[in-house]
Amino acid sequence: RLIGDLAPVSQQALSTLINLSNETAIVEHMTNSSSLFDKVMENLKSYHEKLGSTKAKLQIERSVQETTKIQLRLNLILLSNISQTSSGALCMLQADNQNRDLVGLNILRLTKWFLTYSSNATAQAPPELSSESNHTDEGEMAAAVTVDIHRDDDDEWKYVAGILANVTRLKEGREILMDRRRGVLRSLLRELHS
């Protein structure tokens, strides 16, 4: 509930959840309910709308825009960390959704936003991140992302690549990515070639 609150409160809540996502048992608890994923995706949609139009970019004060970018980055880092486990990846894919049309909607949205706002990501060097190792539920080693939220990153959307890598470890994720009707892989080809 706190991750959609006022900026200072939600930043602290998101930072705490990111730090807690280093523990597999806590991630399992986070993924028991899809409400966390729903709230994070709702936050991302709201940031997409705030940063979406050129007119809106001109009207938003620089400090508000920077706060929005920090919020966006924290939400994406949290999704990247949580989707490292199978249960987190399944929640991200919405694989348990009764309405089969909604399965993979989060991935479609993230890909669309990534391609829209990360246009110069291919020209940038990879980010310098620190990581702590932990075991996923498959027994493999994984690195949970930790970052300095106030560091001036040019591309907040770079964490989508980690999310896509995490969900495509599962058969369901690969099927969604390769589904020709959805066109996700085709839209990502430009980024894959760079």
PDB file of C-alpha atoms in Angstrom:
ATOM      1  CA  ARG A   1       0.000   0.000   0.000  1.00  0.00           C
ATOM      2  CA  LEU A   2       2.848   2.414   0.786  1.00  0.00           C
ATOM      3  CA  ILE A   3       4.508   2.077  -2.622  1.00  0.00           C
ATOM      4  CA  GLY A   4       1.828   4.276  -4.180  1.00  0.00           C
ATOM      5  CA  ASP A   5       1.965   6.918  -1.447  1.00  0.00           C
ATOM      6  CA  LEU A   6       3.625  10.328  -1.584  1.00  0.00           C
ATOM      7  CA  ALA A   7       7.101  10.333  -3.118  1.00  0.00           C
ATOM      8  CA  PRO A   8       9.206  10.357   0.092  1.00  0.00           C
ATOM      9  CA  VAL A   9       7.135   7.582   1.653  1.00  0.00           C
ATOM     10  CA  SER A  10       6.969   5.438  -1.467  1.00  0.00           C
ATOM     11  CA  GLN A  11      10.711   5.844  -2.126  1.00  0.00           C
ATOM     12  CA  GLN A  12      11.480   4.520   1.343  1.00  0.00           C
ATOM     13  CA  ALA A  13       8.953   1.687   0.989  1.00  0.00           C
ATOM     14  CA  LEU A  14      10.321   0.681  -2.425  1.00  0.00           C
ATOM     15  CA  SER A  15      13.923   0.860  -1.204  1.00  0.00           C
ATOM     16  CA  THR A  16      13.017  -1.380   1.730  1.00  0.00           C
ATOM     17  CA  LEU A  17      11.262  -3.896  -0.535  1.00  0.00           C
ATOM     18  CA  ILE A  18      14.270  -3.900  -2.884  1.00  0.00           C
ATOM     19  CA  ASN A  19      16.583  -4.661   0.038  1.00  0.00           C
ATOM     20  CA  LEU A  20      14.238  -7.364   1.326  1.00  0.00           C
ATOM     21  CA  SER A  21      14.061  -8.952  -2.128  1.00  0.00           C
ATOM     22  CA  ASN A  22      17.560 -10.353  -1.538  1.00  0.00           C
ATOM     23  CA  GLU A  23      15.924 -13.024   0.642  1.00  0.00           C
ATOM     24  CA  THR A  24      14.175 -15.816  -1.282  1.00  0.00           C
ATOM     25  CA  ALA A  25      11.707 -16.566   1.528  1.00  0.00           C
ATOM     26  CA  ILE A  26      10.566 -12.945   1.604  1.00  0.00           C
ATOM     27  CA  VAL A  27      10.221 -12.866  -2.181  1.00  0.00           C
ATOM     28  CA  GLU A  28       8.021 -15.964  -1.976  1.00  0.00           C
ATOM     29  CA  HIS A  29       5.821 -14.133   0.516  1.00  0.00           C
ATOM     30  CA  MET A  30       5.709 -11.065  -1.761  1.00  0.00           C
ATOM     31  CA  THR A  31       4.564 -13.194  -4.691  1.00  0.00           C
ATOM     32  CA  ASN A  32       1.808 -15.055  -2.823  1.00  0.00           C
ATOM     33  CA  SER A  33      -0.524 -12.259  -3.822  1.00  0.00           C
ATOM     34  CA  SER A  34      -0.421 -10.479  -7.144  1.00  0.00           C
ATOM     35  CA  SER A  35      -1.408  -7.198  -5.462  1.00  0.00           C
ATOM     36  CA  LEU A  36       2.240  -6.073  -5.231  1.00  0.00           C
ATOM     37  CA  PHE A  37       2.755  -6.639  -8.960  1.00  0.00           C
ATOM     38  CA  ASP A  38      -0.552  -4.948  -9.735  1.00  0.00           C
ATOM     39  CA  LYS A  39       0.424  -1.880  -7.681  1.00  0.00           C
ATOM     40  CA  VAL A  40       3.890  -1.654  -9.225  1.00  0.00           C
ATOM     41  CA  MET A  41       2.429  -1.945 -12.732  1.00  0.00           C
ATOM     42  CA  GLU A  42      -0.144   0.716 -11.817  1.00  0.00           C
ATOM     43  CA  ASN A  43       2.720   2.965 -10.666  1.00  0.00           C
ATOM     44  CA  LEU A  44       4.602   2.366 -13.918  1.00  0.00           C
ATOM     45  CA  LYS A  45       1.492   3.197 -15.929  1.00  0.00           C
ATOM     46  CA  SER A  46       1.071   6.431 -13.990  1.00  0.00           C
ATOM     47  CA  TYR A  47       4.741   7.373 -14.581  1.00  0.00           C
ATOM     48  CA  HIS A  48       4.310   6.505 -18.253  1.00  0.00           C
ATOM     49  CA  GLU A  49       1.406   8.928 -18.431  1.00  0.00           C
ATOM     50  CA  LYS A  50       3.339  11.659 -16.556  1.00  0.00           C
ATOM     51  CA  LEU A  51       6.404  11.410 -18.764  1.00  0.00           C
ATOM     52  CA  GLY A  52       4.540  10.430 -21.909  1.00  0.00           C
ATOM     53  CA  SER A  53       3.782  13.554 -23.848  1.00  0.00           C
ATOM     54  CA  THR A  54       6.233  16.274 -24.814  1.00  0.00           C
ATOM     55  CA  LYS A  55       3.749  18.836 -23.564  1.00  0.00           C
ATOM     56  CA  ALA A  56       3.663  17.173 -20.149  1.00  0.00           C
ATOM     57  CA  LYS A  57       7.471  17.109 -20.027  1.00  0.00           C
ATOM     58  CA  LEU A  58       7.555  20.858 -20.543  1.00  0.00           C
ATOM     59  CA  GLN A  59       4.950  21.479 -17.845  1.00  0.00           C
ATOM     60  CA  ILE A  60       6.449  19.276 -15.139  1.00  0.00           C
ATOM     61  CA  GLU A  61       9.041  21.004 -12.997  1.00  0.00           C
ATOM     62  CA  ARG A  62      12.509  19.486 -13.128  1.00  0.00           C
ATOM     63  CA  SER A  63      12.377  18.374  -9.474  1.00  0.00           C
ATOM     64  CA  VAL A  64       9.025  16.645 -10.026  1.00  0.00           C
ATOM     65  CA  GLN A  65      10.380  14.988 -13.158  1.00  0.00           C
ATOM     66  CA  GLU A  66      13.482  13.777 -11.279  1.00  0.00           C
ATOM     67  CA  THR A  67      11.304  12.402  -8.475  1.00  0.00           C
ATOM     68  CA  THR A  68       9.198  10.589 -11.051  1.00  0.00           C
ATOM     69  CA  LYS A  69      12.333   9.100 -12.628  1.00  0.00           C
ATOM     70  CA  ILE A  70      13.573   7.894  -9.236  1.00  0.00           C
ATOM     71  CA  GLN A  71      10.167   6.337  -8.536  1.00  0.00           C
ATOM     72  CA  LEU A  72      10.181   4.691 -11.954  1.00  0.00           C
ATOM     73  CA  ARG A  73      13.682   3.300 -11.416  1.00  0.00           C
ATOM     74  CA  LEU A  74      12.802   1.894  -7.986  1.00  0.00           C
ATOM     75  CA  ASN A  75       9.659   0.175  -9.286  1.00  0.00           C
ATOM     76  CA  LEU A  76      11.598  -1.432 -12.147  1.00  0.00           C
ATOM     77  CA  ILE A  77      14.416  -2.576  -9.852  1.00  0.00           C
ATOM     78  CA  LEU A  78      11.860  -4.176  -7.534  1.00  0.00           C
ATOM     79  CA  LEU A  79      10.229  -6.020 -10.453  1.00  0.00           C
ATOM     80  CA  SER A  80      13.635  -7.170 -11.682  1.00  0.00           C
ATOM     81  CA  ASN A  81      14.605  -8.522  -8.271  1.00  0.00           C
ATOM     82  CA  ILE A  82      11.302 -10.247  -7.564  1.00  0.00           C
ATOM     83  CA  SER A  83      11.071 -11.828 -11.015  1.00  0.00           C
ATOM     84  CA  GLN A  84      14.320 -13.727 -10.366  1.00  0.00           C
ATOM     85  CA  THR A  85      12.392 -16.508  -8.654  1.00  0.00           C
ATOM     86  CA  SER A  86      10.029 -18.795 -10.580  1.00  0.00           C
ATOM     87  CA  SER A  87       7.053 -17.648  -8.540  1.00  0.00           C
ATOM     88  CA  GLY A  88       7.969 -14.010  -9.170  1.00  0.00           C
ATOM     89  CA  ALA A  89       8.389 -14.605 -12.893  1.00  0.00           C
ATOM     90  CA  LEU A  90       5.006 -16.359 -13.013  1.00  0.00           C
ATOM     91  CA  CYS A  91       3.385 -13.409 -11.226  1.00  0.00           C
ATOM     92  CA  MET A  92       5.057 -11.034 -13.666  1.00  0.00           C
ATOM     93  CA  LEU A  93       3.672 -13.112 -16.544  1.00  0.00           C
ATOM     94  CA  GLN A  94       0.225 -13.242 -14.922  1.00  0.00           C
ATOM     95  CA  ALA A  95       0.287 -16.962 -15.735  1.00  0.00           C
ATOM     96  CA  ASP A  96      -2.359 -17.797 -13.129  1.00  0.00           C
ATOM     97  CA  ASN A  97      -4.867 -15.278 -14.492  1.00  0.00           C
ATOM     98  CA  GLN A  98      -8.277 -16.768 -15.265  1.00  0.00           C
ATOM     99  CA  ASN A  99      -8.691 -14.461 -18.243  1.00  0.00           C
ATOM    100  CA  ARG A 100      -6.197 -15.898 -20.752  1.00  0.00           C
ATOM    101  CA  ASP A 101      -6.181 -12.616 -22.698  1.00  0.00           C
ATOM    102  CA  LEU A 102      -4.462 -10.912 -19.752  1.00  0.00           C
ATOM    103  CA  VAL A 103      -1.613 -13.435 -19.539  1.00  0.00           C
ATOM    104  CA  GLY A 104       1.561 -11.593 -20.525  1.00  0.00           C
ATOM    105  CA  LEU A 105      -0.007  -8.124 -20.473  1.00  0.00           C
ATOM    106  CA  ASN A 106       2.642  -6.857 -18.030  1.00  0.00           C
ATOM    107  CA  ILE A 107       5.404  -7.976 -20.399  1.00  0.00           C
ATOM    108  CA  LEU A 108       3.689  -6.313 -23.358  1.00  0.00           C
ATOM    109  CA  ARG A 109       3.363  -3.048 -21.457  1.00  0.00           C
ATOM    110  CA  LEU A 110       6.935  -3.092 -20.177  1.00  0.00           C
ATOM    111  CA  THR A 111       8.273  -3.829 -23.654  1.00  0.00           C
ATOM    112  CA  LYS A 112       6.226  -1.031 -25.179  1.00  0.00           C
ATOM    113  CA  TRP A 113       7.365   1.480 -22.549  1.00  0.00           C
ATOM    114  CA  PHE A 114      10.976   0.287 -22.809  1.00  0.00           C
ATOM    115  CA  LEU A 115      11.005   0.761 -26.567  1.00  0.00           C
ATOM    116  CA  THR A 116       9.280   4.127 -26.309  1.00  0.00           C
ATOM    117  CA  TYR A 117      11.452   5.723 -23.618  1.00  0.00           C
ATOM    118  CA  SER A 118      14.734   3.867 -23.943  1.00  0.00           C
ATOM    119  CA  SER A 119      15.545   5.028 -27.450  1.00  0.00           C
ATOM    120  CA  ASN A 120      19.162   5.900 -26.688  1.00  0.00           C
ATOM    121  CA  ALA A 121      19.833   2.963 -24.368  1.00  0.00           C
ATOM    122  CA  THR A 122      21.758   1.139 -27.079  1.00  0.00           C
ATOM    123  CA  ALA A 123      24.354   3.909 -27.254  1.00  0.00           C
ATOM    124  CA  GLN A 124      25.046   3.847 -23.521  1.00  0.00           C
ATOM    125  CA  ALA A 125      27.537   1.790 -21.589  1.00  0.00           C
ATOM    126  CA  PRO A 126      26.125  -0.815 -19.228  1.00  0.00           C
ATOM    127  CA  PRO A 127      25.362   0.527 -15.749  1.00  0.00           C
ATOM    128  CA  GLU A 128      27.685  -0.063 -12.849  1.00  0.00           C
ATOM    129  CA  LEU A 129      25.665  -2.051 -10.342  1.00  0.00           C
ATOM    130  CA  SER A 130      26.570  -3.806  -7.171  1.00  0.00           C
ATOM    131  CA  SER A 131      24.983  -7.135  -6.384  1.00  0.00           C
ATOM    132  CA  GLU A 132      24.611  -9.605  -3.610  1.00  0.00           C
ATOM    133  CA  SER A 133      24.332 -13.287  -4.393  1.00  0.00           C
ATOM    134  CA  ASN A 134      21.417 -15.345  -3.220  1.00  0.00           C
ATOM    135  CA  HIS A 135      19.875 -18.646  -4.193  1.00  0.00           C
ATOM    136  CA  THR A 136      16.696 -18.734  -6.255  1.00  0.00           C
ATOM    137  CA  ASP A 137      14.117 -21.432  -5.765  1.00  0.00           C
ATOM    138  CA  GLU A 138      15.806 -23.426  -8.564  1.00  0.00           C
ATOM    139  CA  GLY A 139      19.056 -23.489  -6.587  1.00  0.00           C
ATOM    140  CA  GLU A 140      20.841 -21.253  -9.100  1.00  0.00           C
ATOM    141  CA  MET A 141      22.813 -18.194  -8.121  1.00  0.00           C
ATOM    142  CA  ALA A 142      21.140 -14.866  -8.827  1.00  0.00           C
ATOM    143  CA  ALA A 143      22.187 -11.273  -8.290  1.00  0.00           C
ATOM    144  CA  ALA A 144      19.692  -8.879  -6.780  1.00  0.00           C
ATOM    145  CA  VAL A 145      20.199  -5.312  -7.922  1.00  0.00           C
ATOM    146  CA  THR A 146      21.104  -2.619  -5.432  1.00  0.00           C
ATOM    147  CA  VAL A 147      21.636   0.948  -6.578  1.00  0.00           C
ATOM    148  CA  ASP A 148      22.091   4.494  -5.414  1.00  0.00           C
ATOM    149  CA  ILE A 149      18.697   5.989  -6.294  1.00  0.00           C
ATOM    150  CA  HIS A 150      20.075   9.501  -6.532  1.00  0.00           C
ATOM    151  CA  ARG A 151      22.760   8.629  -9.077  1.00  0.00           C
ATOM    152  CA  ASP A 152      22.081  10.380 -12.352  1.00  0.00           C
ATOM    153  CA  ASP A 153      21.052   7.580 -14.712  1.00  0.00           C
ATOM    154  CA  ASP A 154      20.049   8.509 -18.208  1.00  0.00           C
ATOM    155  CA  ASP A 155      17.906   5.424 -18.775  1.00  0.00           C
ATOM    156  CA  GLU A 156      15.529   4.249 -16.088  1.00  0.00           C
ATOM    157  CA  TRP A 157      14.141   1.563 -18.386  1.00  0.00           C
ATOM    158  CA  LYS A 158      17.358  -0.472 -18.554  1.00  0.00           C
ATOM    159  CA  TYR A 159      16.048  -2.789 -15.827  1.00  0.00           C
ATOM    160  CA  VAL A 160      13.409  -4.140 -18.229  1.00  0.00           C
ATOM    161  CA  ALA A 161      16.157  -6.234 -19.849  1.00  0.00           C
ATOM    162  CA  GLY A 162      16.686  -8.063 -16.541  1.00  0.00           C
ATOM    163  CA  ILE A 163      12.961  -8.609 -16.143  1.00  0.00           C
ATOM    164  CA  LEU A 164      12.734 -10.072 -19.655  1.00  0.00           C
ATOM    165  CA  ALA A 165      15.714 -12.339 -18.960  1.00  0.00           C
ATOM    166  CA  ASN A 166      14.103 -13.517 -15.728  1.00  0.00           C
ATOM    167  CA  VAL A 167      10.699 -14.350 -17.218  1.00  0.00           C
ATOM    168  CA  THR A 168      12.121 -16.063 -20.295  1.00  0.00           C
ATOM    169  CA  ARG A 169      13.821 -18.649 -18.091  1.00  0.00           C
ATOM    170  CA  LEU A 170      10.339 -20.152 -17.880  1.00  0.00           C
ATOM    171  CA  LYS A 171       8.582 -21.881 -20.757  1.00  0.00           C
ATOM    172  CA  GLU A 172       5.544 -19.620 -20.335  1.00  0.00           C
ATOM    173  CA  GLY A 173       7.725 -16.538 -20.646  1.00  0.00           C
ATOM    174  CA  ARG A 174       9.413 -17.785 -23.790  1.00  0.00           C
ATOM    175  CA  GLU A 175       6.037 -18.596 -25.331  1.00  0.00           C
ATOM    176  CA  ILE A 176       4.741 -15.091 -24.645  1.00  0.00           C
ATOM    177  CA  LEU A 177       7.885 -13.492 -26.034  1.00  0.00           C
ATOM    178  CA  MET A 178       7.840 -15.628 -29.178  1.00  0.00           C
ATOM    179  CA  ASP A 179       4.087 -15.394 -29.845  1.00  0.00           C
ATOM    180  CA  ARG A 180       3.852 -13.842 -33.314  1.00  0.00           C
ATOM    181  CA  ARG A 181       0.411 -12.349 -32.632  1.00  0.00           C
ATOM    182  CA  ARG A 182       1.805 -10.321 -29.742  1.00  0.00           C
ATOM    183  CA  GLY A 183       4.883  -9.202 -31.701  1.00  0.00           C
ATOM    184  CA  VAL A 184       7.086  -8.738 -28.626  1.00  0.00           C
ATOM    185  CA  LEU A 185      10.194 -10.392 -30.049  1.00  0.00           C
ATOM    186  CA  ARG A 186       9.798  -8.629 -33.397  1.00  0.00           C
ATOM    187  CA  SER A 187       9.610  -5.255 -31.641  1.00  0.00           C
ATOM    188  CA  LEU A 188      12.731  -6.072 -29.598  1.00  0.00           C
ATOM    189  CA  LEU A 189      14.844  -7.092 -32.614  1.00  0.00           C
ATOM    190  CA  ARG A 190      16.151  -3.552 -33.075  1.00  0.00           C
ATOM    191  CA  GLU A 191      17.507  -3.568 -29.514  1.00  0.00           C
ATOM    192  CA  LEU A 192      18.848  -7.126 -29.836  1.00  0.00           C
ATOM    193  CA  HIS A 193      20.878  -6.235 -32.933  1.00  0.00           C
ATOM    194  CA  SER A 194      22.548  -3.255 -31.286  1.00  0.00           C
TER     195      SER A 194
END
